[in-house]
Amino acid sequence: MAKIGNHSGAPAAKAAGSLKKKILRHWQLYLIILLPVIYLIVFKYKPIIGSQIAFRNYNFKDGIWGSPWAGIKHFVTFFKSPQFSRVLMNTLGLSIYNIVVGIFPPIILALALSYVRNRIWGKTVQMVTYMPYFISTVLVIGILNQMFSLSGPVNNIVETLGGERVHFMGKPKLFKTMYVFSDVWKMTGYNAVIYISALAAVDQQLHEAATVDGASIWQRIRHIDIPSIMPTAVILLIMACGKVMSLGYEKVLLMQNDLNVQTSDIISTYVYRIGLQGMQYSYSTAIGLFQSVVSLILLVTVNAISKKLNETSLW
């Protein structure tokens, strides 16, 4: 029996020794991934432990583990609150609007740049469209406030053309449009880089053969370029769908005011207001947990549908 035990332990010891040799041989690669792993553990996985306060009546005195258990009380309170339907519809409406409008400009820009003959002009356009990505969100909102204020240049043009001045930043109906198109302006150049990289991987012999056969530029775009970047577009769409409920609060909060709060109040801003300003930590955590669970379900569902329809998926 002792011999059997020795033989059974030998493969395990051999595998451990082999793994140790691989780590020592490629220690630079393991060192590179060490910081991202630590980041994920500290800022992504460790906070999961604290999410249990969504099921407790949390207070500072007793802490996370000592606070009394409340079950799903906070979830029920949120579902029954008058704000539930409003913030949910605002979040979905703004996210879907942003996805639908924002998915095409980067593709169009990437396709246009791939057919530019003048290299200097192409690089210049790419740089100019990419630069807004580096402008901070606070500065973008400042530009919007200056451009579309009642005394701003946009209203000056409107008045010159015979129209009346409009409070663009205060109109509830215009909030989603202002948010989405400013986001398109900021992100189009950045997102186009991904599609430019995908187009660069296309075999140029396909274009040469199509040109010899008399195919026009539009036909080459339709039958060569678009099918080539479609998997990339699908992956980005899946990832965007996973963030439908997790729309960031920073930009919305900066654009929000008393006049447009009816349409600008989303789940993230509601959580910020209830949690940090109202100090209702258990309630706000319950809302955030609901938001994360729905986002996960959407991501898995869209990924499964995509995998079934065109065999393109995240996993």
PDB file of C-alpha atoms in Angstrom:
ATOM      1  CA  MET A   1       0.000   0.000   0.000  1.00  0.00           C
ATOM      2  CA  ALA A   2       2.928   2.332   0.688  1.00  0.00           C
ATOM      3  CA  LYS A   3       4.250   1.789  -2.811  1.00  0.00           C
ATOM      4  CA  ILE A   4       0.837   2.652  -4.262  1.00  0.00           C
ATOM      5  CA  GLY A   5       0.783   5.891  -2.261  1.00  0.00           C
ATOM      6  CA  ASN A   6       4.246   6.827  -3.479  1.00  0.00           C
ATOM      7  CA  HIS A   7       3.321   6.155  -7.089  1.00  0.00           C
ATOM      8  CA  SER A   8       0.088   8.224  -6.796  1.00  0.00           C
ATOM      9  CA  GLY A   9       1.960  11.157  -5.323  1.00  0.00           C
ATOM     10  CA  ALA A  10       4.712  11.118  -7.928  1.00  0.00           C
ATOM     11  CA  PRO A  11       2.658  12.652 -10.811  1.00  0.00           C
ATOM     12  CA  ALA A  12       1.411  15.419  -8.541  1.00  0.00           C
ATOM     13  CA  ALA A  13       4.930  16.244  -7.370  1.00  0.00           C
ATOM     14  CA  LYS A  14       6.183  16.140 -10.946  1.00  0.00           C
ATOM     15  CA  ALA A  15       3.409  18.486 -12.101  1.00  0.00           C
ATOM     16  CA  ALA A  16       4.151  20.905  -9.242  1.00  0.00           C
ATOM     17  CA  GLY A  17       7.842  20.890 -10.139  1.00  0.00           C
ATOM     18  CA  SER A  18       7.034  21.493 -13.801  1.00  0.00           C
ATOM     19  CA  LEU A  19       4.754  24.425 -12.908  1.00  0.00           C
ATOM     20  CA  LYS A  20       7.469  25.930 -10.709  1.00  0.00           C
ATOM     21  CA  LYS A  21       9.994  25.689 -13.540  1.00  0.00           C
ATOM     22  CA  LYS A  22       7.555  27.382 -15.957  1.00  0.00           C
ATOM     23  CA  ILE A  23       6.959  30.235 -13.512  1.00  0.00           C
ATOM     24  CA  LEU A  24      10.689  30.725 -12.940  1.00  0.00           C
ATOM     25  CA  ARG A  25      11.369  30.589 -16.669  1.00  0.00           C
ATOM     26  CA  HIS A  26       8.688  33.148 -17.549  1.00  0.00           C
ATOM     27  CA  TRP A  27       8.691  35.187 -14.325  1.00  0.00           C
ATOM     28  CA  GLN A  28       8.548  38.472 -16.280  1.00  0.00           C
ATOM     29  CA  LEU A  29       5.150  37.547 -17.754  1.00  0.00           C
ATOM     30  CA  TYR A  30       3.782  36.521 -14.363  1.00  0.00           C
ATOM     31  CA  LEU A  31       5.069  39.786 -12.904  1.00  0.00           C
ATOM     32  CA  ILE A  32       3.222  41.744 -15.601  1.00  0.00           C
ATOM     33  CA  ILE A  33      -0.120  40.112 -14.785  1.00  0.00           C
ATOM     34  CA  LEU A  34       0.446  40.362 -11.019  1.00  0.00           C
ATOM     35  CA  LEU A  35      -0.708  43.997 -10.718  1.00  0.00           C
ATOM     36  CA  PRO A  36      -3.944  43.489 -12.716  1.00  0.00           C
ATOM     37  CA  VAL A  37      -4.727  40.394 -10.621  1.00  0.00           C
ATOM     38  CA  ILE A  38      -4.140  42.325  -7.391  1.00  0.00           C
ATOM     39  CA  TYR A  39      -6.331  45.147  -8.724  1.00  0.00           C
ATOM     40  CA  LEU A  40      -9.163  42.712  -9.496  1.00  0.00           C
ATOM     41  CA  ILE A  41      -8.919  41.059  -6.080  1.00  0.00           C
ATOM     42  CA  VAL A  42      -8.816  44.322  -4.106  1.00  0.00           C
ATOM     43  CA  PHE A  43     -11.319  46.429  -6.056  1.00  0.00           C
ATOM     44  CA  LYS A  44     -13.600  43.818  -7.711  1.00  0.00           C
ATOM     45  CA  TYR A  45     -13.723  40.618  -5.680  1.00  0.00           C
ATOM     46  CA  LYS A  46     -13.165  41.849  -2.128  1.00  0.00           C
ATOM     47  CA  PRO A  47     -16.110  44.328  -2.288  1.00  0.00           C
ATOM     48  CA  ILE A  48     -18.397  41.375  -3.044  1.00  0.00           C
ATOM     49  CA  ILE A  49     -18.119  40.503   0.652  1.00  0.00           C
ATOM     50  CA  GLY A  50     -19.518  43.908   1.533  1.00  0.00           C
ATOM     51  CA  SER A  51     -22.494  43.509  -0.787  1.00  0.00           C
ATOM     52  CA  GLN A  52     -24.198  41.463   1.935  1.00  0.00           C
ATOM     53  CA  ILE A  53     -25.270  44.725   3.589  1.00  0.00           C
ATOM     54  CA  ALA A  54     -28.010  44.753   0.942  1.00  0.00           C
ATOM     55  CA  PHE A  55     -29.604  42.010   3.061  1.00  0.00           C
ATOM     56  CA  ARG A  56     -28.936  43.705   6.417  1.00  0.00           C
ATOM     57  CA  ASN A  57     -29.963  46.856   8.275  1.00  0.00           C
ATOM     58  CA  TYR A  58     -26.425  48.182   8.220  1.00  0.00           C
ATOM     59  CA  ASN A  59     -25.081  50.549  10.849  1.00  0.00           C
ATOM     60  CA  PHE A  60     -21.550  51.733  11.612  1.00  0.00           C
ATOM     61  CA  LYS A  61     -21.640  50.538  15.226  1.00  0.00           C
ATOM     62  CA  ASP A  62     -22.242  46.853  14.503  1.00  0.00           C
ATOM     63  CA  GLY A  63     -20.367  46.736  11.198  1.00  0.00           C
ATOM     64  CA  ILE A  64     -21.091  44.468   8.244  1.00  0.00           C
ATOM     65  CA  TRP A  65     -21.139  41.193  10.144  1.00  0.00           C
ATOM     66  CA  GLY A  66     -22.906  42.491  13.252  1.00  0.00           C
ATOM     67  CA  SER A  67     -25.759  44.402  11.612  1.00  0.00           C
ATOM     68  CA  PRO A  68     -29.172  42.716  11.910  1.00  0.00           C
ATOM     69  CA  TRP A  69     -30.396  40.572   9.033  1.00  0.00           C
ATOM     70  CA  ALA A  70     -33.165  42.115   6.920  1.00  0.00           C
ATOM     71  CA  GLY A  71     -33.594  39.627   4.065  1.00  0.00           C
ATOM     72  CA  ILE A  72     -34.964  41.072   0.845  1.00  0.00           C
ATOM     73  CA  LYS A  73     -36.716  43.994   2.552  1.00  0.00           C
ATOM     74  CA  HIS A  74     -34.656  46.651   0.783  1.00  0.00           C
ATOM     75  CA  PHE A  75     -35.222  45.076  -2.637  1.00  0.00           C
ATOM     76  CA  VAL A  76     -38.984  45.025  -2.061  1.00  0.00           C
ATOM     77  CA  THR A  77     -38.877  48.647  -0.913  1.00  0.00           C
ATOM     78  CA  PHE A  78     -37.130  49.656  -4.130  1.00  0.00           C
ATOM     79  CA  PHE A  79     -39.515  47.684  -6.366  1.00  0.00           C
ATOM     80  CA  LYS A  80     -42.526  49.277  -4.675  1.00  0.00           C
ATOM     81  CA  SER A  81     -41.107  52.811  -4.632  1.00  0.00           C
ATOM     82  CA  PRO A  82     -42.550  55.379  -7.080  1.00  0.00           C
ATOM     83  CA  GLN A  83     -39.033  56.069  -8.360  1.00  0.00           C
ATOM     84  CA  PHE A  84     -38.473  52.478  -9.542  1.00  0.00           C
ATOM     85  CA  SER A  85     -40.246  52.664 -12.896  1.00  0.00           C
ATOM     86  CA  ARG A  86     -38.938  56.174 -13.607  1.00  0.00           C
ATOM     87  CA  VAL A  87     -35.231  55.504 -12.996  1.00  0.00           C
ATOM     88  CA  LEU A  88     -35.449  52.091 -14.686  1.00  0.00           C
ATOM     89  CA  MET A  89     -37.025  53.461 -17.872  1.00  0.00           C
ATOM     90  CA  ASN A  90     -34.643  56.439 -17.918  1.00  0.00           C
ATOM     91  CA  THR A  91     -31.660  54.089 -17.591  1.00  0.00           C
ATOM     92  CA  LEU A  92     -32.838  51.691 -20.295  1.00  0.00           C
ATOM     93  CA  GLY A  93     -33.880  54.511 -22.630  1.00  0.00           C
ATOM     94  CA  LEU A  94     -30.585  56.374 -22.319  1.00  0.00           C
ATOM     95  CA  SER A  95     -28.454  53.216 -22.641  1.00  0.00           C
ATOM     96  CA  ILE A  96     -30.286  51.807 -25.662  1.00  0.00           C
ATOM     97  CA  TYR A  97     -30.299  55.214 -27.361  1.00  0.00           C
ATOM     98  CA  ASN A  98     -26.559  55.489 -26.745  1.00  0.00           C
ATOM     99  CA  ILE A  99     -25.880  52.000 -28.159  1.00  0.00           C
ATOM    100  CA  VAL A 100     -28.026  52.451 -31.275  1.00  0.00           C
ATOM    101  CA  VAL A 101     -26.618  55.873 -32.176  1.00  0.00           C
ATOM    102  CA  GLY A 102     -23.040  55.138 -31.122  1.00  0.00           C
ATOM    103  CA  ILE A 103     -22.452  51.844 -32.915  1.00  0.00           C
ATOM    104  CA  PHE A 104     -22.330  53.139 -36.507  1.00  0.00           C
ATOM    105  CA  PRO A 105     -20.099  56.294 -36.490  1.00  0.00           C
ATOM    106  CA  PRO A 106     -16.889  54.397 -35.501  1.00  0.00           C
ATOM    107  CA  ILE A 107     -17.504  51.810 -38.234  1.00  0.00           C
ATOM    108  CA  ILE A 108     -18.153  54.497 -40.865  1.00  0.00           C
ATOM    109  CA  LEU A 109     -15.058  56.451 -39.782  1.00  0.00           C
ATOM    110  CA  ALA A 110     -12.860  53.332 -39.846  1.00  0.00           C
ATOM    111  CA  LEU A 111     -14.100  52.334 -43.307  1.00  0.00           C
ATOM    112  CA  ALA A 112     -13.578  55.864 -44.639  1.00  0.00           C
ATOM    113  CA  LEU A 113     -10.037  56.072 -43.241  1.00  0.00           C
ATOM    114  CA  SER A 114      -9.130  52.681 -44.696  1.00  0.00           C
ATOM    115  CA  TYR A 115      -9.808  54.005 -48.216  1.00  0.00           C
ATOM    116  CA  VAL A 116      -8.040  57.362 -47.841  1.00  0.00           C
ATOM    117  CA  ARG A 117      -5.203  57.522 -50.382  1.00  0.00           C
ATOM    118  CA  ASN A 118      -3.362  60.475 -48.841  1.00  0.00           C
ATOM    119  CA  ARG A 119      -1.579  59.004 -45.818  1.00  0.00           C
ATOM    120  CA  ILE A 120      -0.919  62.381 -44.170  1.00  0.00           C
ATOM    121  CA  TRP A 121      -4.576  63.418 -44.494  1.00  0.00           C
ATOM    122  CA  GLY A 122      -5.733  60.064 -43.103  1.00  0.00           C
ATOM    123  CA  LYS A 123      -3.447  60.293 -40.056  1.00  0.00           C
ATOM    124  CA  THR A 124      -4.511  63.886 -39.457  1.00  0.00           C
ATOM    125  CA  VAL A 125      -8.216  62.999 -39.509  1.00  0.00           C
ATOM    126  CA  GLN A 126      -7.602  60.029 -37.235  1.00  0.00           C
ATOM    127  CA  MET A 127      -5.685  62.191 -34.743  1.00  0.00           C
ATOM    128  CA  VAL A 128      -8.320  64.950 -34.742  1.00  0.00           C
ATOM    129  CA  THR A 129     -11.185  62.487 -34.188  1.00  0.00           C
ATOM    130  CA  TYR A 130      -9.231  60.597 -31.533  1.00  0.00           C
ATOM    131  CA  MET A 131      -8.285  63.638 -29.438  1.00  0.00           C
ATOM    132  CA  PRO A 132     -11.733  64.253 -27.833  1.00  0.00           C
ATOM    133  CA  TYR A 133     -11.312  60.938 -25.997  1.00  0.00           C
ATOM    134  CA  PHE A 134      -8.624  62.571 -23.838  1.00  0.00           C
ATOM    135  CA  ILE A 135     -10.885  65.457 -22.814  1.00  0.00           C
ATOM    136  CA  SER A 136     -12.200  64.923 -19.300  1.00  0.00           C
ATOM    137  CA  THR A 137     -15.920  64.496 -18.725  1.00  0.00           C
ATOM    138  CA  VAL A 138     -16.010  67.663 -16.610  1.00  0.00           C
ATOM    139  CA  LEU A 139     -14.516  69.678 -19.468  1.00  0.00           C
ATOM    140  CA  VAL A 140     -16.944  68.158 -21.987  1.00  0.00           C
ATOM    141  CA  ILE A 141     -19.900  69.242 -19.853  1.00  0.00           C
ATOM    142  CA  GLY A 142     -18.327  72.681 -19.470  1.00  0.00           C
ATOM    143  CA  ILE A 143     -18.100  72.970 -23.262  1.00  0.00           C
ATOM    144  CA  LEU A 144     -21.744  71.908 -23.590  1.00  0.00           C
ATOM    145  CA  ASN A 145     -22.848  74.472 -21.008  1.00  0.00           C
ATOM    146  CA  GLN A 146     -20.944  77.238 -22.799  1.00  0.00           C
ATOM    147  CA  MET A 147     -22.066  76.263 -26.301  1.00  0.00           C
ATOM    148  CA  PHE A 148     -25.740  75.654 -25.521  1.00  0.00           C
ATOM    149  CA  SER A 149     -26.414  78.193 -22.781  1.00  0.00           C
ATOM    150  CA  LEU A 150     -29.041  80.876 -23.322  1.00  0.00           C
ATOM    151  CA  SER A 151     -26.290  83.366 -24.209  1.00  0.00           C
ATOM    152  CA  GLY A 152     -24.101  80.833 -26.009  1.00  0.00           C
ATOM    153  CA  PRO A 153     -23.125  80.746 -29.699  1.00  0.00           C
ATOM    154  CA  VAL A 154     -25.744  78.138 -30.645  1.00  0.00           C
ATOM    155  CA  ASN A 155     -28.583  80.305 -29.348  1.00  0.00           C
ATOM    156  CA  ASN A 156     -27.016  83.335 -30.991  1.00  0.00           C
ATOM    157  CA  ILE A 157     -27.215  81.548 -34.346  1.00  0.00           C
ATOM    158  CA  VAL A 158     -30.794  80.441 -33.642  1.00  0.00           C
ATOM    159  CA  GLU A 159     -31.817  84.015 -32.830  1.00  0.00           C
ATOM    160  CA  THR A 160     -30.006  85.361 -35.910  1.00  0.00           C
ATOM    161  CA  LEU A 161     -31.988  82.949 -38.079  1.00  0.00           C
ATOM    162  CA  GLY A 162     -35.233  84.247 -36.586  1.00  0.00           C
ATOM    163  CA  GLY A 163     -35.820  81.635 -33.900  1.00  0.00           C
ATOM    164  CA  GLU A 164     -36.214  81.941 -30.138  1.00  0.00           C
ATOM    165  CA  ARG A 165     -33.504  81.152 -27.631  1.00  0.00           C
ATOM    166  CA  VAL A 166     -33.789  77.648 -26.146  1.00  0.00           C
ATOM    167  CA  HIS A 167     -32.531  76.426 -22.786  1.00  0.00           C
ATOM    168  CA  PHE A 168     -31.025  73.243 -24.246  1.00  0.00           C
ATOM    169  CA  MET A 169     -29.487  71.983 -20.998  1.00  0.00           C
ATOM    170  CA  GLY A 170     -32.732  72.469 -19.107  1.00  0.00           C
ATOM    171  CA  LYS A 171     -35.209  70.836 -21.501  1.00  0.00           C
ATOM    172  CA  PRO A 172     -36.083  67.285 -20.345  1.00  0.00           C
ATOM    173  CA  LYS A 173     -36.785  66.117 -23.911  1.00  0.00           C
ATOM    174  CA  LEU A 174     -33.335  67.193 -25.103  1.00  0.00           C
ATOM    175  CA  PHE A 175     -31.326  65.607 -22.291  1.00  0.00           C
ATOM    176  CA  LYS A 176     -30.864  62.165 -23.892  1.00  0.00           C
ATOM    177  CA  THR A 177     -29.907  63.697 -27.247  1.00  0.00           C
ATOM    178  CA  MET A 178     -27.374  66.057 -25.642  1.00  0.00           C
ATOM    179  CA  TYR A 179     -25.891  63.165 -23.660  1.00  0.00           C
ATOM    180  CA  VAL A 180     -25.705  60.686 -26.538  1.00  0.00           C
ATOM    181  CA  PHE A 181     -24.322  62.952 -29.257  1.00  0.00           C
ATOM    182  CA  SER A 182     -21.699  64.485 -26.964  1.00  0.00           C
ATOM    183  CA  ASP A 183     -20.674  60.912 -26.112  1.00  0.00           C
ATOM    184  CA  VAL A 184     -20.512  60.033 -29.827  1.00  0.00           C
ATOM    185  CA  TRP A 185     -18.276  63.062 -30.442  1.00  0.00           C
ATOM    186  CA  LYS A 186     -15.985  62.021 -27.586  1.00  0.00           C
ATOM    187  CA  MET A 187     -15.786  58.259 -28.261  1.00  0.00           C
ATOM    188  CA  THR A 188     -16.051  57.824 -32.055  1.00  0.00           C
ATOM    189  CA  GLY A 189     -12.349  58.268 -32.789  1.00  0.00           C
ATOM    190  CA  TYR A 190     -11.349  55.960 -29.936  1.00  0.00           C
ATOM    191  CA  ASN A 191     -13.763  53.196 -30.920  1.00  0.00           C
ATOM    192  CA  ALA A 192     -12.781  53.534 -34.585  1.00  0.00           C
ATOM    193  CA  VAL A 193      -9.227  52.431 -33.724  1.00  0.00           C
ATOM    194  CA  ILE A 194     -10.577  48.976 -32.880  1.00  0.00           C
ATOM    195  CA  TYR A 195     -12.242  48.643 -36.279  1.00  0.00           C
ATOM    196  CA  ILE A 196      -9.183  50.070 -38.056  1.00  0.00           C
ATOM    197  CA  SER A 197      -7.124  47.311 -36.454  1.00  0.00           C
ATOM    198  CA  ALA A 198      -9.644  44.719 -37.615  1.00  0.00           C
ATOM    199  CA  LEU A 199      -9.564  46.115 -41.166  1.00  0.00           C
ATOM    200  CA  ALA A 200      -5.762  46.054 -41.164  1.00  0.00           C
ATOM    201  CA  ALA A 201      -5.923  42.284 -40.660  1.00  0.00           C
ATOM    202  CA  VAL A 202      -7.962  41.791 -43.856  1.00  0.00           C
ATOM    203  CA  ASP A 203      -6.026  39.955 -46.577  1.00  0.00           C
ATOM    204  CA  GLN A 204      -5.219  42.565 -49.250  1.00  0.00           C
ATOM    205  CA  GLN A 205      -5.325  39.870 -51.908  1.00  0.00           C
ATOM    206  CA  LEU A 206      -9.105  39.828 -51.503  1.00  0.00           C
ATOM    207  CA  HIS A 207      -9.257  43.519 -52.403  1.00  0.00           C
ATOM    208  CA  GLU A 208      -6.873  43.029 -55.300  1.00  0.00           C
ATOM    209  CA  ALA A 209      -8.912  40.140 -56.673  1.00  0.00           C
ATOM    210  CA  ALA A 210     -12.148  42.115 -56.256  1.00  0.00           C
ATOM    211  CA  THR A 211     -10.626  45.114 -58.043  1.00  0.00           C
ATOM    212  CA  VAL A 212      -9.482  42.928 -60.935  1.00  0.00           C
ATOM    213  CA  ASP A 213     -13.019  41.526 -61.199  1.00  0.00           C
ATOM    214  CA  GLY A 214     -14.376  45.078 -61.503  1.00  0.00           C
ATOM    215  CA  ALA A 215     -15.818  45.479 -58.009  1.00  0.00           C
ATOM    216  CA  SER A 216     -16.470  49.067 -56.917  1.00  0.00           C
ATOM    217  CA  ILE A 217     -15.477  50.493 -53.538  1.00  0.00           C
ATOM    218  CA  TRP A 218     -19.013  50.053 -52.230  1.00  0.00           C
ATOM    219  CA  GLN A 219     -19.043  46.407 -53.294  1.00  0.00           C
ATOM    220  CA  ARG A 220     -15.666  45.808 -51.614  1.00  0.00           C
ATOM    221  CA  ILE A 221     -16.946  47.430 -48.433  1.00  0.00           C
ATOM    222  CA  ARG A 222     -20.113  45.332 -48.498  1.00  0.00           C
ATOM    223  CA  HIS A 223     -18.606  41.947 -49.341  1.00  0.00           C
ATOM    224  CA  ILE A 224     -15.106  42.165 -47.823  1.00  0.00           C
ATOM    225  CA  ASP A 225     -14.748  44.836 -45.149  1.00  0.00           C
ATOM    226  CA  ILE A 226     -18.082  44.587 -43.346  1.00  0.00           C
ATOM    227  CA  PRO A 227     -17.975  40.762 -42.988  1.00  0.00           C
ATOM    228  CA  SER A 228     -14.388  41.109 -41.713  1.00  0.00           C
ATOM    229  CA  ILE A 229     -15.240  43.552 -38.927  1.00  0.00           C
ATOM    230  CA  MET A 230     -18.601  42.011 -38.065  1.00  0.00           C
ATOM    231  CA  PRO A 231     -17.194  39.714 -35.310  1.00  0.00           C
ATOM    232  CA  THR A 232     -15.516  42.729 -33.689  1.00  0.00           C
ATOM    233  CA  ALA A 233     -18.747  44.745 -33.894  1.00  0.00           C
ATOM    234  CA  VAL A 234     -20.718  41.867 -32.351  1.00  0.00           C
ATOM    235  CA  ILE A 235     -18.266  41.529 -29.449  1.00  0.00           C
ATOM    236  CA  LEU A 236     -18.439  45.275 -28.743  1.00  0.00           C
ATOM    237  CA  LEU A 237     -22.239  45.138 -28.943  1.00  0.00           C
ATOM    238  CA  ILE A 238     -22.366  42.265 -26.452  1.00  0.00           C
ATOM    239  CA  MET A 239     -20.154  44.190 -24.045  1.00  0.00           C
ATOM    240  CA  ALA A 240     -22.289  47.307 -24.486  1.00  0.00           C
ATOM    241  CA  CYS A 241     -25.455  45.317 -23.739  1.00  0.00           C
ATOM    242  CA  GLY A 242     -23.821  44.091 -20.539  1.00  0.00           C
ATOM    243  CA  LYS A 243     -23.460  47.723 -19.438  1.00  0.00           C
ATOM    244  CA  VAL A 244     -27.039  48.753 -20.223  1.00  0.00           C
ATOM    245  CA  MET A 245     -27.985  48.909 -16.537  1.00  0.00           C
ATOM    246  CA  SER A 246     -24.566  50.074 -15.358  1.00  0.00           C
ATOM    247  CA  LEU A 247     -24.523  53.452 -17.051  1.00  0.00           C
ATOM    248  CA  GLY A 248     -21.979  55.654 -15.270  1.00  0.00           C
ATOM    249  CA  TYR A 249     -23.337  58.419 -13.073  1.00  0.00           C
ATOM    250  CA  GLU A 250     -20.551  60.995 -13.487  1.00  0.00           C
ATOM    251  CA  LYS A 251     -21.591  62.561 -16.786  1.00  0.00           C
ATOM    252  CA  VAL A 252     -25.312  62.278 -16.055  1.00  0.00           C
ATOM    253  CA  LEU A 253     -24.827  63.897 -12.661  1.00  0.00           C
ATOM    254  CA  LEU A 254     -22.862  66.775 -14.183  1.00  0.00           C
ATOM    255  CA  MET A 255     -25.577  67.377 -16.796  1.00  0.00           C
ATOM    256  CA  GLN A 256     -28.428  66.982 -14.335  1.00  0.00           C
ATOM    257  CA  ASN A 257     -30.332  69.987 -13.003  1.00  0.00           C
ATOM    258  CA  ASP A 258     -33.717  70.745 -11.461  1.00  0.00           C
ATOM    259  CA  LEU A 259     -35.283  71.286 -14.888  1.00  0.00           C
ATOM    260  CA  ASN A 260     -34.276  67.982 -16.550  1.00  0.00           C
ATOM    261  CA  VAL A 261     -34.209  65.675 -13.506  1.00  0.00           C
ATOM    262  CA  GLN A 262     -37.422  64.023 -14.708  1.00  0.00           C
ATOM    263  CA  THR A 263     -35.584  62.370 -17.605  1.00  0.00           C
ATOM    264  CA  SER A 264     -31.982  62.487 -16.362  1.00  0.00           C
ATOM    265  CA  ASP A 265     -32.423  60.599 -13.096  1.00  0.00           C
ATOM    266  CA  ILE A 266     -31.069  57.078 -13.699  1.00  0.00           C
ATOM    267  CA  ILE A 267     -30.322  54.187 -11.355  1.00  0.00           C
ATOM    268  CA  SER A 268     -26.689  55.216 -10.824  1.00  0.00           C
ATOM    269  CA  THR A 269     -27.554  58.799  -9.847  1.00  0.00           C
ATOM    270  CA  TYR A 270     -30.382  57.531  -7.637  1.00  0.00           C
ATOM    271  CA  VAL A 271     -27.946  55.196  -5.845  1.00  0.00           C
ATOM    272  CA  TYR A 272     -25.491  58.080  -5.421  1.00  0.00           C
ATOM    273  CA  ARG A 273     -28.179  60.320  -3.981  1.00  0.00           C
ATOM    274  CA  ILE A 274     -29.643  57.689  -1.654  1.00  0.00           C
ATOM    275  CA  GLY A 275     -26.350  56.129  -0.574  1.00  0.00           C
ATOM    276  CA  LEU A 276     -23.803  58.928  -0.242  1.00  0.00           C
ATOM    277  CA  GLN A 277     -26.104  61.874   0.352  1.00  0.00           C
ATOM    278  CA  GLY A 278     -28.941  60.100   2.170  1.00  0.00           C
ATOM    279  CA  MET A 279     -26.646  57.619   3.991  1.00  0.00           C
ATOM    280  CA  GLN A 280     -29.081  54.745   3.362  1.00  0.00           C
ATOM    281  CA  TYR A 281     -26.304  52.253   2.734  1.00  0.00           C
ATOM    282  CA  SER A 282     -28.275  49.010   2.808  1.00  0.00           C
ATOM    283  CA  TYR A 283     -30.980  50.373   0.528  1.00  0.00           C
ATOM    284  CA  SER A 284     -28.517  51.826  -1.993  1.00  0.00           C
ATOM    285  CA  THR A 285     -26.465  48.595  -1.962  1.00  0.00           C
ATOM    286  CA  ALA A 286     -29.594  46.593  -2.693  1.00  0.00           C
ATOM    287  CA  ILE A 287     -30.316  48.801  -5.705  1.00  0.00           C
ATOM    288  CA  GLY A 288     -26.720  48.489  -6.908  1.00  0.00           C
ATOM    289  CA  LEU A 289     -26.826  44.698  -6.499  1.00  0.00           C
ATOM    290  CA  PHE A 290     -30.070  44.524  -8.471  1.00  0.00           C
ATOM    291  CA  GLN A 291     -28.403  46.611 -11.182  1.00  0.00           C
ATOM    292  CA  SER A 292     -25.390  44.271 -11.329  1.00  0.00           C
ATOM    293  CA  VAL A 293     -27.477  41.096 -11.434  1.00  0.00           C
ATOM    294  CA  VAL A 294     -29.640  42.393 -14.281  1.00  0.00           C
ATOM    295  CA  SER A 295     -26.492  43.463 -16.185  1.00  0.00           C
ATOM    296  CA  LEU A 296     -25.034  39.977 -15.760  1.00  0.00           C
ATOM    297  CA  ILE A 297     -28.252  38.347 -16.992  1.00  0.00           C
ATOM    298  CA  LEU A 298     -28.337  40.648 -20.030  1.00  0.00           C
ATOM    299  CA  LEU A 299     -24.691  39.910 -20.828  1.00  0.00           C
ATOM    300  CA  VAL A 300     -25.144  36.131 -20.619  1.00  0.00           C
ATOM    301  CA  THR A 301     -28.399  36.240 -22.612  1.00  0.00           C
ATOM    302  CA  VAL A 302     -27.069  38.434 -25.431  1.00  0.00           C
ATOM    303  CA  ASN A 303     -23.882  36.376 -25.575  1.00  0.00           C
ATOM    304  CA  ALA A 304     -25.888  33.140 -25.876  1.00  0.00           C
ATOM    305  CA  ILE A 305     -28.113  34.589 -28.622  1.00  0.00           C
ATOM    306  CA  SER A 306     -25.081  35.845 -30.542  1.00  0.00           C
ATOM    307  CA  LYS A 307     -23.340  32.491 -30.219  1.00  0.00           C
ATOM    308  CA  LYS A 308     -26.394  30.705 -31.546  1.00  0.00           C
ATOM    309  CA  LEU A 309     -27.015  33.071 -34.467  1.00  0.00           C
ATOM    310  CA  ASN A 310     -23.526  33.770 -35.825  1.00  0.00           C
ATOM    311  CA  GLU A 311     -21.135  31.742 -33.630  1.00  0.00           C
ATOM    312  CA  THR A 312     -19.497  34.904 -32.271  1.00  0.00           C
ATOM    313  CA  SER A 313     -19.384  35.257 -28.488  1.00  0.00           C
ATOM    314  CA  LEU A 314     -17.262  36.286 -25.533  1.00  0.00           C
ATOM    315  CA  TRP A 315     -16.955  32.694 -24.348  1.00  0.00           C
TER     316      TRP A 315
END
